[in-house]
Coordinates of C-alpha atoms and ligand atoms in Angstrom, one line a residue:
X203 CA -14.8 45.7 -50.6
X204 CA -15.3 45.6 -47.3
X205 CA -16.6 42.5 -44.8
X206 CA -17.0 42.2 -41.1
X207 CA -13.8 41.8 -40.0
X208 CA -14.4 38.3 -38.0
X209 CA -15.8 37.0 -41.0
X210 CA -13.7 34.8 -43.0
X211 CA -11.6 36.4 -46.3
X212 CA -9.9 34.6 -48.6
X213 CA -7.8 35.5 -51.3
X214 CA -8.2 32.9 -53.4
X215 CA -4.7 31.2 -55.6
X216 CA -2.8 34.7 -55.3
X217 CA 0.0 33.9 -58.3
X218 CA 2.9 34.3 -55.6
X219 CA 2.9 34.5 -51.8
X220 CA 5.8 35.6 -49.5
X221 CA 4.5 32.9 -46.9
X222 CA 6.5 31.7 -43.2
X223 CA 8.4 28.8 -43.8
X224 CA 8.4 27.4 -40.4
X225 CA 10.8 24.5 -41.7
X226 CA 13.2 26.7 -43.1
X227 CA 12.6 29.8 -40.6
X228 CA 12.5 32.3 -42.9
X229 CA 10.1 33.9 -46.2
X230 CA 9.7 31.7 -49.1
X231 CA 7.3 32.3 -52.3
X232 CA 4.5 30.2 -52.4
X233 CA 2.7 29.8 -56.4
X234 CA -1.3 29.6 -56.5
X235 CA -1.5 30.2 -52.1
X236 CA -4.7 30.6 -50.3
X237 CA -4.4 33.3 -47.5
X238 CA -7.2 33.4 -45.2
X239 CA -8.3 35.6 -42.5
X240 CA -10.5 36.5 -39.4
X241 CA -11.0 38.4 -36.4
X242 CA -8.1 40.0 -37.3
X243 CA -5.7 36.8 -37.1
X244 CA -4.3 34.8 -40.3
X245 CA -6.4 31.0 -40.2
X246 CA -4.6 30.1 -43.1
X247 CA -1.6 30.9 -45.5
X248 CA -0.7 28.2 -48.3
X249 CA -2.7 25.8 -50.3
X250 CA -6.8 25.7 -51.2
X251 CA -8.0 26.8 -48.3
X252 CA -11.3 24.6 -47.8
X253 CA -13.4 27.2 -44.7
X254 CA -16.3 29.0 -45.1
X255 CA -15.6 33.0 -46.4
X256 CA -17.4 35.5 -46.4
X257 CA -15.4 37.5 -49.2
X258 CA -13.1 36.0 -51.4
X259 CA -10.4 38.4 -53.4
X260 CA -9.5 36.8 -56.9
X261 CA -5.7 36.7 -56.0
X262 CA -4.9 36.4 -59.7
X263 CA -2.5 39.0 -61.2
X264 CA -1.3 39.9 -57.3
X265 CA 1.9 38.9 -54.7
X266 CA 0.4 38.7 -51.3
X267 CA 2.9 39.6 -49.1
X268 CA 3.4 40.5 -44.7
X269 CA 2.8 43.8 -44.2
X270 CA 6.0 46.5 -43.7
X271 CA 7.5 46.9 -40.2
X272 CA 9.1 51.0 -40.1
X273 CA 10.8 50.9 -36.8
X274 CA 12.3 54.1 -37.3
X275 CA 9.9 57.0 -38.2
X276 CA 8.8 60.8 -36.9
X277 CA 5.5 61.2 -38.9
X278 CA 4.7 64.1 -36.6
X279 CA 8.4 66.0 -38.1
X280 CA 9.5 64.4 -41.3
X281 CA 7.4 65.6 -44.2
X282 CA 7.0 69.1 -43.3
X283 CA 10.6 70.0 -44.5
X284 CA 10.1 68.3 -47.7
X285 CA 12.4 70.5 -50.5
X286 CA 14.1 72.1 -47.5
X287 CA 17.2 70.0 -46.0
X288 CA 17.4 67.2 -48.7
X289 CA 21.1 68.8 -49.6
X290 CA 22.0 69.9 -46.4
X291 CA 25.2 67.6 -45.7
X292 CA 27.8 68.6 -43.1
X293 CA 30.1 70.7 -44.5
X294 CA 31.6 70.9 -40.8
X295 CA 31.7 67.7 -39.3
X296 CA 31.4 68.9 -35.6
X297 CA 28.1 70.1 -35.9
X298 CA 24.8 69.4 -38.1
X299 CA 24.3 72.0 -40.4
X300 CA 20.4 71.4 -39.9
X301 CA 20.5 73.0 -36.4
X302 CA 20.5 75.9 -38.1
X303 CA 17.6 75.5 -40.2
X304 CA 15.5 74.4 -37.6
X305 CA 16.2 76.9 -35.0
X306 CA 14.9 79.1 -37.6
X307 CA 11.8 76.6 -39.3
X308 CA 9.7 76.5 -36.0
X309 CA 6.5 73.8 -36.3
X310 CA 3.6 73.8 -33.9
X311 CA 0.9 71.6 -33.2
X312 CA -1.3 72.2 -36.3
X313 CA 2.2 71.3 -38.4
X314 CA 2.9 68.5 -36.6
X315 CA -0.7 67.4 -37.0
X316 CA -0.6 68.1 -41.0
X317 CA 2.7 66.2 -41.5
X318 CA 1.4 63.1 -39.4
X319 CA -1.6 62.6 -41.0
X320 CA 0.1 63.1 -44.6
X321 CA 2.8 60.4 -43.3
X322 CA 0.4 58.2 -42.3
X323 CA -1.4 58.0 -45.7
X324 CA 2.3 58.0 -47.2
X325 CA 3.1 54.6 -45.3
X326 CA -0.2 52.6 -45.7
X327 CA 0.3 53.7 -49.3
X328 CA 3.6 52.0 -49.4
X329 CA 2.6 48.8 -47.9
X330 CA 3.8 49.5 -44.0
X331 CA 1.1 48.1 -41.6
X332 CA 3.4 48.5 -38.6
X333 CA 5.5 51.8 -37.6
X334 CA 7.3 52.6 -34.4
X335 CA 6.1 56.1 -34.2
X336 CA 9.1 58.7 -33.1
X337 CA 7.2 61.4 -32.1
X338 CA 7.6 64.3 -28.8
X339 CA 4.0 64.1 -28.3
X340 CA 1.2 66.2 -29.6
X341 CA -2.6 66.9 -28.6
X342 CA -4.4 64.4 -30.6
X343 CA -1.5 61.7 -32.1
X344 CA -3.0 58.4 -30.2
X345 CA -6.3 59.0 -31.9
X346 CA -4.6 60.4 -35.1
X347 CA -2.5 56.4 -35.3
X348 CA -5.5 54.8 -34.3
X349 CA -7.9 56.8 -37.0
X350 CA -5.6 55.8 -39.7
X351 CA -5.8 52.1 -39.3
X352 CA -2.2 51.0 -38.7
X353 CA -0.5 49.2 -35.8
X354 CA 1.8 51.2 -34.4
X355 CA 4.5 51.3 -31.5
X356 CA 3.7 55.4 -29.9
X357 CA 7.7 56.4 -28.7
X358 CA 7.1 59.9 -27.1
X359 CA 10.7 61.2 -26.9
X360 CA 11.9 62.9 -24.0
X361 CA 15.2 64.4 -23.1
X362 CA 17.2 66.7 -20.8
X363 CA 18.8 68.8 -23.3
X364 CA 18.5 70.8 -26.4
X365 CA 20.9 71.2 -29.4
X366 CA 21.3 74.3 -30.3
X367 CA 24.6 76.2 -32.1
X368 CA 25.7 80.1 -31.6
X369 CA 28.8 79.1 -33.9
X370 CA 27.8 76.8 -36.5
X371 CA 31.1 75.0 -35.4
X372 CA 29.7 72.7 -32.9
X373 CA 26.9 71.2 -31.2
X374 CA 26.1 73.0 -28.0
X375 CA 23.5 71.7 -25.6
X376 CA 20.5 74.1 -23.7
X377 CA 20.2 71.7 -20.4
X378 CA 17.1 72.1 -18.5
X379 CA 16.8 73.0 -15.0
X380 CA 14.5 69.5 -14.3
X381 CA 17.0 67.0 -16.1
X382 CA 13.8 66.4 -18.6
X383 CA 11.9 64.9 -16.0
X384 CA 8.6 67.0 -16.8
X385 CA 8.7 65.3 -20.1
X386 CA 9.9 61.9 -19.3
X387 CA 6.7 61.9 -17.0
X388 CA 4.3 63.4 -19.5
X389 CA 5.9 60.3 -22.0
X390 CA 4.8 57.6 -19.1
X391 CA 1.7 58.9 -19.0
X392 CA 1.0 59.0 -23.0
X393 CA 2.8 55.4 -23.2
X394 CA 0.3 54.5 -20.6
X395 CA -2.9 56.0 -22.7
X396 CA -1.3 53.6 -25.7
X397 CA -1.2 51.0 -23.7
X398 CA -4.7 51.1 -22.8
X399 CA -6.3 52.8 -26.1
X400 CA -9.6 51.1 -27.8
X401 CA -8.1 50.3 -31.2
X402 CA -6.1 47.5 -29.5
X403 CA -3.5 48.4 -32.0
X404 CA -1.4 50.7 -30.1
X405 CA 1.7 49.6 -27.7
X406 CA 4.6 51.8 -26.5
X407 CA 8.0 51.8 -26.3
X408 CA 10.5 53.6 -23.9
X409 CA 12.3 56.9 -25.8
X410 CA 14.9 59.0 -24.2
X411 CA 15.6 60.7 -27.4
X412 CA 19.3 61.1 -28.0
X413 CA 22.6 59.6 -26.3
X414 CA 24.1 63.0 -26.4
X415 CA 20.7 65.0 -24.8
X416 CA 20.2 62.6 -21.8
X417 CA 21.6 62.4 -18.7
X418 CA 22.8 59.6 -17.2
X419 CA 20.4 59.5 -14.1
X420 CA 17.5 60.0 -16.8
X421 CA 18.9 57.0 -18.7
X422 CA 19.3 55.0 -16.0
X423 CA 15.8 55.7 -14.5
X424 CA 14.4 54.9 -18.6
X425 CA 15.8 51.5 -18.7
X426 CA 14.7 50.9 -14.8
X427 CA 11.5 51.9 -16.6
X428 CA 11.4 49.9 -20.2
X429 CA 12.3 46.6 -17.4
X430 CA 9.6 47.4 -15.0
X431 CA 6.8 47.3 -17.4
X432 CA 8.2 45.0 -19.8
X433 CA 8.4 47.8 -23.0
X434 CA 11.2 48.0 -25.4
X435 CA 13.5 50.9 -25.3
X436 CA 14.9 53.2 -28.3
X437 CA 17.4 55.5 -28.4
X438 CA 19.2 58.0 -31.1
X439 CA 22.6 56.6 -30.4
X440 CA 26.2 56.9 -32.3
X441 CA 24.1 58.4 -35.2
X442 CA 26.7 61.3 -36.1
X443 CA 30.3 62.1 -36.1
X444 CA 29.3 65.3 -34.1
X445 CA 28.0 63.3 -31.6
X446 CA 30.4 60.7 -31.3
X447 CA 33.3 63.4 -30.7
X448 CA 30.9 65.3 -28.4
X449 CA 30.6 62.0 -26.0
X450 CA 33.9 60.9 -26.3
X451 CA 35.5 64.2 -25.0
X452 CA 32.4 64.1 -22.0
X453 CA 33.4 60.7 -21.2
X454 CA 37.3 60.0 -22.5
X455 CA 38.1 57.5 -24.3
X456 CA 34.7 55.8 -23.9
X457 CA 32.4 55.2 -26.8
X458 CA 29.0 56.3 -27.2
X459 CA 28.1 52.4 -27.4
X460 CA 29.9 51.8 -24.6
X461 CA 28.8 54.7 -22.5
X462 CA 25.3 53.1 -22.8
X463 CA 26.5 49.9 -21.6
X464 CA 28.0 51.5 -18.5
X465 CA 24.5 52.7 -17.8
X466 CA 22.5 50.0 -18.3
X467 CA 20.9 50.4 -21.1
X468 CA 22.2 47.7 -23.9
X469 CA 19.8 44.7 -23.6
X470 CA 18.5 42.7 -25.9
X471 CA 14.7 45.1 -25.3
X472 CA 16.9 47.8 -26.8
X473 CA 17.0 49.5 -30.5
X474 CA 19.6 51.7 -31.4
X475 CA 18.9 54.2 -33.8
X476 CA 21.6 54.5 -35.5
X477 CA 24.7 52.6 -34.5
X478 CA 26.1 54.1 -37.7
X479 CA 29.5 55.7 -35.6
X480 CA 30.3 52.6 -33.9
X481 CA 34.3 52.5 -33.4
X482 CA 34.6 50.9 -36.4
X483 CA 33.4 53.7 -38.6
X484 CA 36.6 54.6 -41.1
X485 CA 36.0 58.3 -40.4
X486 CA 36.8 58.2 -37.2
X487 CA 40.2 56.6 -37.2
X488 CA 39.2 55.3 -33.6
X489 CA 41.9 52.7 -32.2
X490 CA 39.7 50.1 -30.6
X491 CA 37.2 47.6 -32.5
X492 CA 34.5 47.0 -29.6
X493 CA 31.3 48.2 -30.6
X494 CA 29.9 46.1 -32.7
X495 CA 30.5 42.8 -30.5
X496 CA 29.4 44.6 -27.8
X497 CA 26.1 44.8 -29.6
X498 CA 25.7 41.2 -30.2
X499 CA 26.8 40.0 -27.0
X500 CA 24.1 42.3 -25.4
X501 CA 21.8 41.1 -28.1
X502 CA 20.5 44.8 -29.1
X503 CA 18.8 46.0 -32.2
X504 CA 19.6 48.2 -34.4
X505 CA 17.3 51.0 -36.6
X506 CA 18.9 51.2 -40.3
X507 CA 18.0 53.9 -41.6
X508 CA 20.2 54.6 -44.8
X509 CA 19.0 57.1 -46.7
X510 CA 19.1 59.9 -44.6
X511 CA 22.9 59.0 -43.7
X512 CA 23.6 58.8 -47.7
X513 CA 21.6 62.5 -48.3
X514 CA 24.7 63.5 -45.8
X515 CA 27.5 61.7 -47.5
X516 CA 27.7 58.5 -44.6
X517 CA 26.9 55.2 -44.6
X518 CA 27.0 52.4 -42.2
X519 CA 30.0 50.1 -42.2
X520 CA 28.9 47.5 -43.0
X521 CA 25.4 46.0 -42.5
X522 CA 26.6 42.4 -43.7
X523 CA 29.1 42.5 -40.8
X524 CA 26.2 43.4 -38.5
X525 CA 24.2 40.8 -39.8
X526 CA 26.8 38.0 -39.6
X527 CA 27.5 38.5 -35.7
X528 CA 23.5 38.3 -35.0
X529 CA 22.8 41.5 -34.3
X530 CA 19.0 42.1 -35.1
X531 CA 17.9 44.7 -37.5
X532 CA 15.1 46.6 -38.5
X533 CA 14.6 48.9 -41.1
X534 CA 13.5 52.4 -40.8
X535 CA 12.6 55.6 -42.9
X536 CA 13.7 58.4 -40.3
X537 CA 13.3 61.1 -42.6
X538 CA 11.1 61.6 -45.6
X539 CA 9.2 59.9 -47.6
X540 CA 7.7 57.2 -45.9
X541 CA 9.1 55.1 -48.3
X542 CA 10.2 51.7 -46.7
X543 CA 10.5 49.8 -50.2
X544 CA 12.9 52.5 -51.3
X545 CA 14.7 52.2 -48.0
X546 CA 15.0 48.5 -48.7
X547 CA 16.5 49.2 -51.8
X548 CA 19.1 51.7 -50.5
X549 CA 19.9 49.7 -47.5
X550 CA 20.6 46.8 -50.0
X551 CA 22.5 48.9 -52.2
X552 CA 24.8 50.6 -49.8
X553 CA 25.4 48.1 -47.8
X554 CA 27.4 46.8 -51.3
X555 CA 28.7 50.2 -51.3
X556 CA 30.4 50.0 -47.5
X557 CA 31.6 46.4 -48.1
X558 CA 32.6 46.3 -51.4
X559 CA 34.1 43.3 -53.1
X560 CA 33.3 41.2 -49.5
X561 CA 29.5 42.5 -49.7
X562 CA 27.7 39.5 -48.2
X563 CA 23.6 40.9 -47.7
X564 CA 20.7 39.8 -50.0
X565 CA 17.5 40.9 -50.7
X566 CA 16.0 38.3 -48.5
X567 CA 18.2 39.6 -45.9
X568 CA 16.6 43.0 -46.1
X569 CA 13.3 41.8 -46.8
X570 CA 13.4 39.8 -43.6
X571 CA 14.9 42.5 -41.6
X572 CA 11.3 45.1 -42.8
X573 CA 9.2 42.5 -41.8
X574 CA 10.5 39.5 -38.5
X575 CA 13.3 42.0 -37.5
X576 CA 11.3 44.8 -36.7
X577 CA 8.9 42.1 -35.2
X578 CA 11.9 41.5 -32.8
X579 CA 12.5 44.4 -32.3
X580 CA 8.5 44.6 -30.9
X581 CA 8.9 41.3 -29.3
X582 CA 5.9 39.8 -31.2
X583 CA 6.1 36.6 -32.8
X584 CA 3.0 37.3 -34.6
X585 CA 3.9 40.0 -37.0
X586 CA 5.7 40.6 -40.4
X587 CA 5.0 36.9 -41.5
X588 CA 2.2 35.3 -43.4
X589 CA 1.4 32.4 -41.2
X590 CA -1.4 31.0 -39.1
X591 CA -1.8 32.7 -36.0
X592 CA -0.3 35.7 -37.1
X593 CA -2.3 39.1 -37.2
X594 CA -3.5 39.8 -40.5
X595 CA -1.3 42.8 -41.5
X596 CA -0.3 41.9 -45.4
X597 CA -0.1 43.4 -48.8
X598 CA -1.6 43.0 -52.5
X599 CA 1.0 44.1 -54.9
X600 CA 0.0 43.9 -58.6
X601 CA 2.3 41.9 -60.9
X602 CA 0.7 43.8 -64.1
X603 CA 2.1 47.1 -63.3
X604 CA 4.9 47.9 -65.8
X605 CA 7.1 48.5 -63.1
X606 CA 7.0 45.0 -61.8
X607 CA 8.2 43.6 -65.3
X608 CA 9.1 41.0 -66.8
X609 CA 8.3 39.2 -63.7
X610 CA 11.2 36.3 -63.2
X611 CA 11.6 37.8 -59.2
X612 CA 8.6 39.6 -57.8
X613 CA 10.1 41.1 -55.0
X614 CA 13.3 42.0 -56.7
X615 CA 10.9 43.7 -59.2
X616 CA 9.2 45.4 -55.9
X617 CA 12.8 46.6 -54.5
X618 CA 14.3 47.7 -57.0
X619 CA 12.1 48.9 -59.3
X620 CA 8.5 49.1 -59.1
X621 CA 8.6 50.6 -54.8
X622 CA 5.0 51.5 -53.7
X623 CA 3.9 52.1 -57.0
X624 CA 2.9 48.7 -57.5
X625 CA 1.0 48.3 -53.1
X626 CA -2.6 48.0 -54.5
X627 CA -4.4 46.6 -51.1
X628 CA -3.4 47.0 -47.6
X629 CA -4.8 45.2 -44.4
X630 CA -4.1 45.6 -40.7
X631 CA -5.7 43.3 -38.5
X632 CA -8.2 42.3 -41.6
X633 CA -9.1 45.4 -41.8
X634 CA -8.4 47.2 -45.7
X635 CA -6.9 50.1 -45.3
X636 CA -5.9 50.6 -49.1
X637 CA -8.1 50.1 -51.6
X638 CA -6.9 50.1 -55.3
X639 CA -3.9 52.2 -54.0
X640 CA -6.2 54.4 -52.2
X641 CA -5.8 54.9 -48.7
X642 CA -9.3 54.1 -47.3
X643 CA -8.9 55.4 -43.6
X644 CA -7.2 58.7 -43.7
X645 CA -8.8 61.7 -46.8
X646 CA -5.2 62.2 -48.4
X647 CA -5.9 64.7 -50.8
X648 CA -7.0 66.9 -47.2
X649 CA -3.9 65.9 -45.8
X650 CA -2.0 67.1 -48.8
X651 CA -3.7 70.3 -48.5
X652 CA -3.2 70.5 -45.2
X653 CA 0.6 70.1 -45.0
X654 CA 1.4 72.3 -47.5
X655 CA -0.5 75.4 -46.0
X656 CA 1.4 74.3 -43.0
X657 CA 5.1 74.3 -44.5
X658 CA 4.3 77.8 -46.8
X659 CA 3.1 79.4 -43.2
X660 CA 6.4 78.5 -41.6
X661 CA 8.7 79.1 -44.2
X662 CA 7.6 82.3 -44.4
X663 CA 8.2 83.3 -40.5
X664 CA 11.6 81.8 -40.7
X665 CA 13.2 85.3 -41.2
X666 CA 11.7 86.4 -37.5
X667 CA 13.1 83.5 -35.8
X668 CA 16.9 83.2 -37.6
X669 CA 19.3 85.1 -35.7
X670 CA 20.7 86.9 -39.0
X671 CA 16.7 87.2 -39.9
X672 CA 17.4 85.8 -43.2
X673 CA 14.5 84.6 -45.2
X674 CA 13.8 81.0 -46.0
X675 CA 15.5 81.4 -49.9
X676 CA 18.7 82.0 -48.1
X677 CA 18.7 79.7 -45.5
X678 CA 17.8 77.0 -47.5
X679 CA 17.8 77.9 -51.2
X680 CA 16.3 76.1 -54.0
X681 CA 18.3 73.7 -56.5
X682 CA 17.5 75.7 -59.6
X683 CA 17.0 80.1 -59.3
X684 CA 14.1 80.8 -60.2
X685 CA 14.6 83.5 -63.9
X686 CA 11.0 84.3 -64.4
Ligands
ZN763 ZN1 15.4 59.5 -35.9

C-alpha cells in the first residue's frame, strides 16, 4: 500500500469521518466522506470526491479521523523505567520520591536512543502524527524523529540547575557555575538543525526545562529568544507541590505562575507544563485565587498531562474551569506509554473527578484539545483537522474490532474502550506510517529488543550509583515477591 506521495489518495465513503466543520468551528462526524490527499496536503475531506487517484482505500468498516497532537512527551526518558516508578507517589510532599531512584537509574546515550525509538513506534501505533518532543538532546535524535515518519516539535531542554536530595525531605538544587548557558546554547544550535532538517517535518520550540531549575536571567534571555525567532516556548511549571513551596519561599508570597509573569515569560507563544499547582489547588490552602486568570488574560497554553499526576495521587482542579475562561489546552503523555487515547480518557475522567457534581468537559472537548489545541499550541492552522488545506496527518480506526462495539459513538467507543487497539493506518504528510497496526517506518520488534537490554543493563548498576548501594529490588521493588 504505498503510492507516490504527490499522487492523489482517496479513501473512498469511509463509514464515519471526524471532518472540520468550518461553519460550526469545531469536529463533526461525517457518514460515507471522501478524504483525499496529495503532496502531502488534504484536497478534499467530505462528499464523493470526483479527482483523479492514484490509490483509493475502500474506507468501508473504518473512522477516518486527524491525526493525534502529544504536546507533552520525553520519548528519549519515558519508557526506559517502565515497571520501576509506576507506584512511586510522594509519601513526603516536599520532595519527589523519584529523585531517588534516578540518582541511582543512570541512562546514557544508547538508553536514551532505545527508549526513543521504542516510543516512537508506541505513538504512531496509537494514532499520534504530531509530538512535541521533550528531550535534553542526544547524538542522533533529529534523524531518529525524522526516520520514524512523524512531525514533530524537537524541545531540547536546558537548565541552570539540578535536583538532587541528600535528605529525601526536600528538593535541593546542584547550580552550575555557567547559569546553564553551555546548554541553552547547545539547544539553539539543535533547534536551529530542526529548523533547517530535510524531512521538512521538524520545527522547534524554546525549553528551559523547569520553573524551579532556571534562573531568572536564563528565563528572561529564553523568552527574548522564543520572540526573536518567532518559536513557541515550554516550560515545567507549578507541576508539584514540592515545587510550588520551593518558589514561593525563594520568592515570598509570589506564585510560581506569577513569578513567570514577572519575567516575561506568560504570552500567548507559551505552554505550561503543568499548571496543575496554580493557587487554586485545594492542597495548598493558598489565600489568593490569581493564577488561573492570569493565564487567560496572558492567553497561555497549558500541557495536561493527567496520568502521571493520578499515578501520584493529584489531579488538576479543574480542567472544565480552565476550559471555560479560554485558556487553550493540549494534551500530553509525559510519562509512559505513549498512549494519547488513554490520556484522553483519563483527562475526561478526572476532570469529573476534580469537579464533581459541576463537571462541565465532554469528550469533544478533549478530543478537540488532542487535535486544534495542540495545533495552537504549534501555531499551525493546518494540523489536527480533516480539512482542505490541511497537511495530511489522519487515522484509520477499524469499527469491526470488538473493542469498538456496538458502535452507536465511534469515538466514545475509541476513548473509552477500544484506545490504540483499534489505529489500523496512520499517515503523516500522506505518507503511511502504519500499516494494518504495523508501524511501517521504524523495526519495533528491534526496538523492543533494544530497550529492554537497555533497562536490565541499568538496573543492574543501580547498586554502584545509590548512595546506600542498594540494589534495584530495594530501591524499587516489584508488586508481587517473587516465591519461586
Ligand atoms: Zn514533562
Amino acid at each position: 500500500m504505498t503510492a507516490k506521495t504527490n499522487a492523489t489518495t482517496c479513501i473512498r465513503r469511509a463509514d464515519w469521518a471526524i471532518v472540520w466543520d468550518e461553519a460550526r468551528g469545531g469536529h463533526a462526524y461525517r457518514r460515507g466522506a471522501d478524504i483525499a490527499f496529495a503532496g502531502g496536503r488534504i484536497v478534499h475531506a467530505g462528499g464523493r470526491y470526483d479527482g483523479a487517484v492514484a490509490r483509493e482505500i475502500d474506507g468501508t468498516g473504518f473512522l477516518a479521523m486527524p491525526g493525534l497532537i502529544n504536546v507533552h512527551c520525553h520519548p528519549s526518558g519515558a519508557p526506559i523505567f517502565r515497571g520501576f516508578t509506576e507506584e512511586f507517589g510522594n509519601p513526603r510532599l516536599f520532595y519527589s520520591s523519584r529523585h531517588h531512584f534516578r540518582q541511582a537509574f543512570v541512562t546514557d546515550v544508547a538508553a536514551q536512543q532505545a527508549a526513543a525509538r521504542f516510543a516512537l513506534c508506541e505513538l504512531l501505533a496509537g494514532g499520534v502524527t504530531t509530538i512535541v518532543d521533550l528531550s535534553h538532546a542526544y547524538p542522533g535524535w533529529l534523524d531518529l524523529l525524522a526516520e520514524s515518519g512523524i512531525r514533530a516539535c524537537a524541545a531540547p531542554m536546558y537548565r541552570s540547575a539540578e535536583w538532587y536530595t541528600d535528605t529525601g525531605q526536600e528538593t535541593q538544587y546542584r547550580w552550575a557555575a555557567d547559569d546553564g548557558r553551555a546548554a541553552f546554547a547547545e539547544a539553539i544550535a539543535t533547534m536551529d538543525e530542526a529548523d533547517r532538517h530535510p524531512c521538512g517535518r521538524l520545527t522547534s520550540m524554546v525549553s528551559p526545562a523547569q520553573v524551579d531549575t532556571c534562573s531568572e536571567s536564563l528565563l528572561r534571555d529564553s523568552i527574548a529568544l522564543a520572540k526573536r525567532t518567532d518559536r513557541p516556548l515550554h516550560i515545567h511549571a507549578a507541576q508539584s507541590y514540592a515545587e510550588f513551596q520551593g518558589m514561593t519561599r525563594r520568592h515570598p508570597g509570589v506564585t510560581p505562575i506569577e513569578f513567570l509573569d514577572r519575567v516575561g515569560i506568560l504570552d500567548e507563544r507559551t505552554m505550561l507544563g503543568h499548571a496543575v499547582f496554580t493557587d487554586a489547588h485545594p492542597w495548598l490552602h493558598w489565600p489568593t485565587r490569581r493564577d488561573v486568570d492570569l493565564l487567560a488574560s496572558r492567553r497561555v497554553s497549558i500541557a495536561h498531562c493527567p496520568t502521571v499526576f493520578a499515578r501520584d495521587g493529584s489531579l488538576l482542579h479543574d480542567l472544565g474551569i480552565y476550559l471555560a475562561r479560554g485558556i487553550n489546552v493540549g494534551i500530553g503523555t509525559d510519562t509512559h506509554p505513549h498512549n494519547l487515547l488513554e490520556e484522553m480518557r483519563n483527562a475526561e475522567t478526572l476532570a469529573r473527578v476534580a469537579a464533581g457534581p459541576t463537571h462541565s468537559t465532554s469528550t469533544a472537548d478533549l478530543f478537540a484539545c488532542a487535535t486544534t489545541g495542540g495545533a495552537r499550541v504549534l501555531r499551525r492552522g493546518d494540523l489536527g483537522r480533516l480539512a482542505a488545506g490541511a497537511r495530511a496527518d489522519l487515522a484509520l480506526v477499524a469499527l469491526d474490532h470488538p473493542a469498538m462495539q456496538p458502535l452507536y459513538d465511534p469515538l466514545r467507543s475509541l476513548v473509552y474502550a477500544a484506545a490504540e487497539r483499534a489505529i489500523r493506518h496512520v499517515f503523516v504528510d500522506g505518507r503511511q506510517v502504519v500499516e494494518d497496526g504495523t508501524v511501517t517506518t521504524l523495526d519495533r520488534a528491534e526496538a523492543v529488543r533494544a530497550l529492554g537490554m537497555a533497562q536490565t543493563r541499568i538496573a543492574a548498576d543501580v547498586g554502584r550509583h545509590d548512595p546506600e548501594g542498594r540494589p534495584i529490588e530495594t530501591l524499587a521493588p516489584r508488586a508481587l515477591p517473587i516465591v519461586g
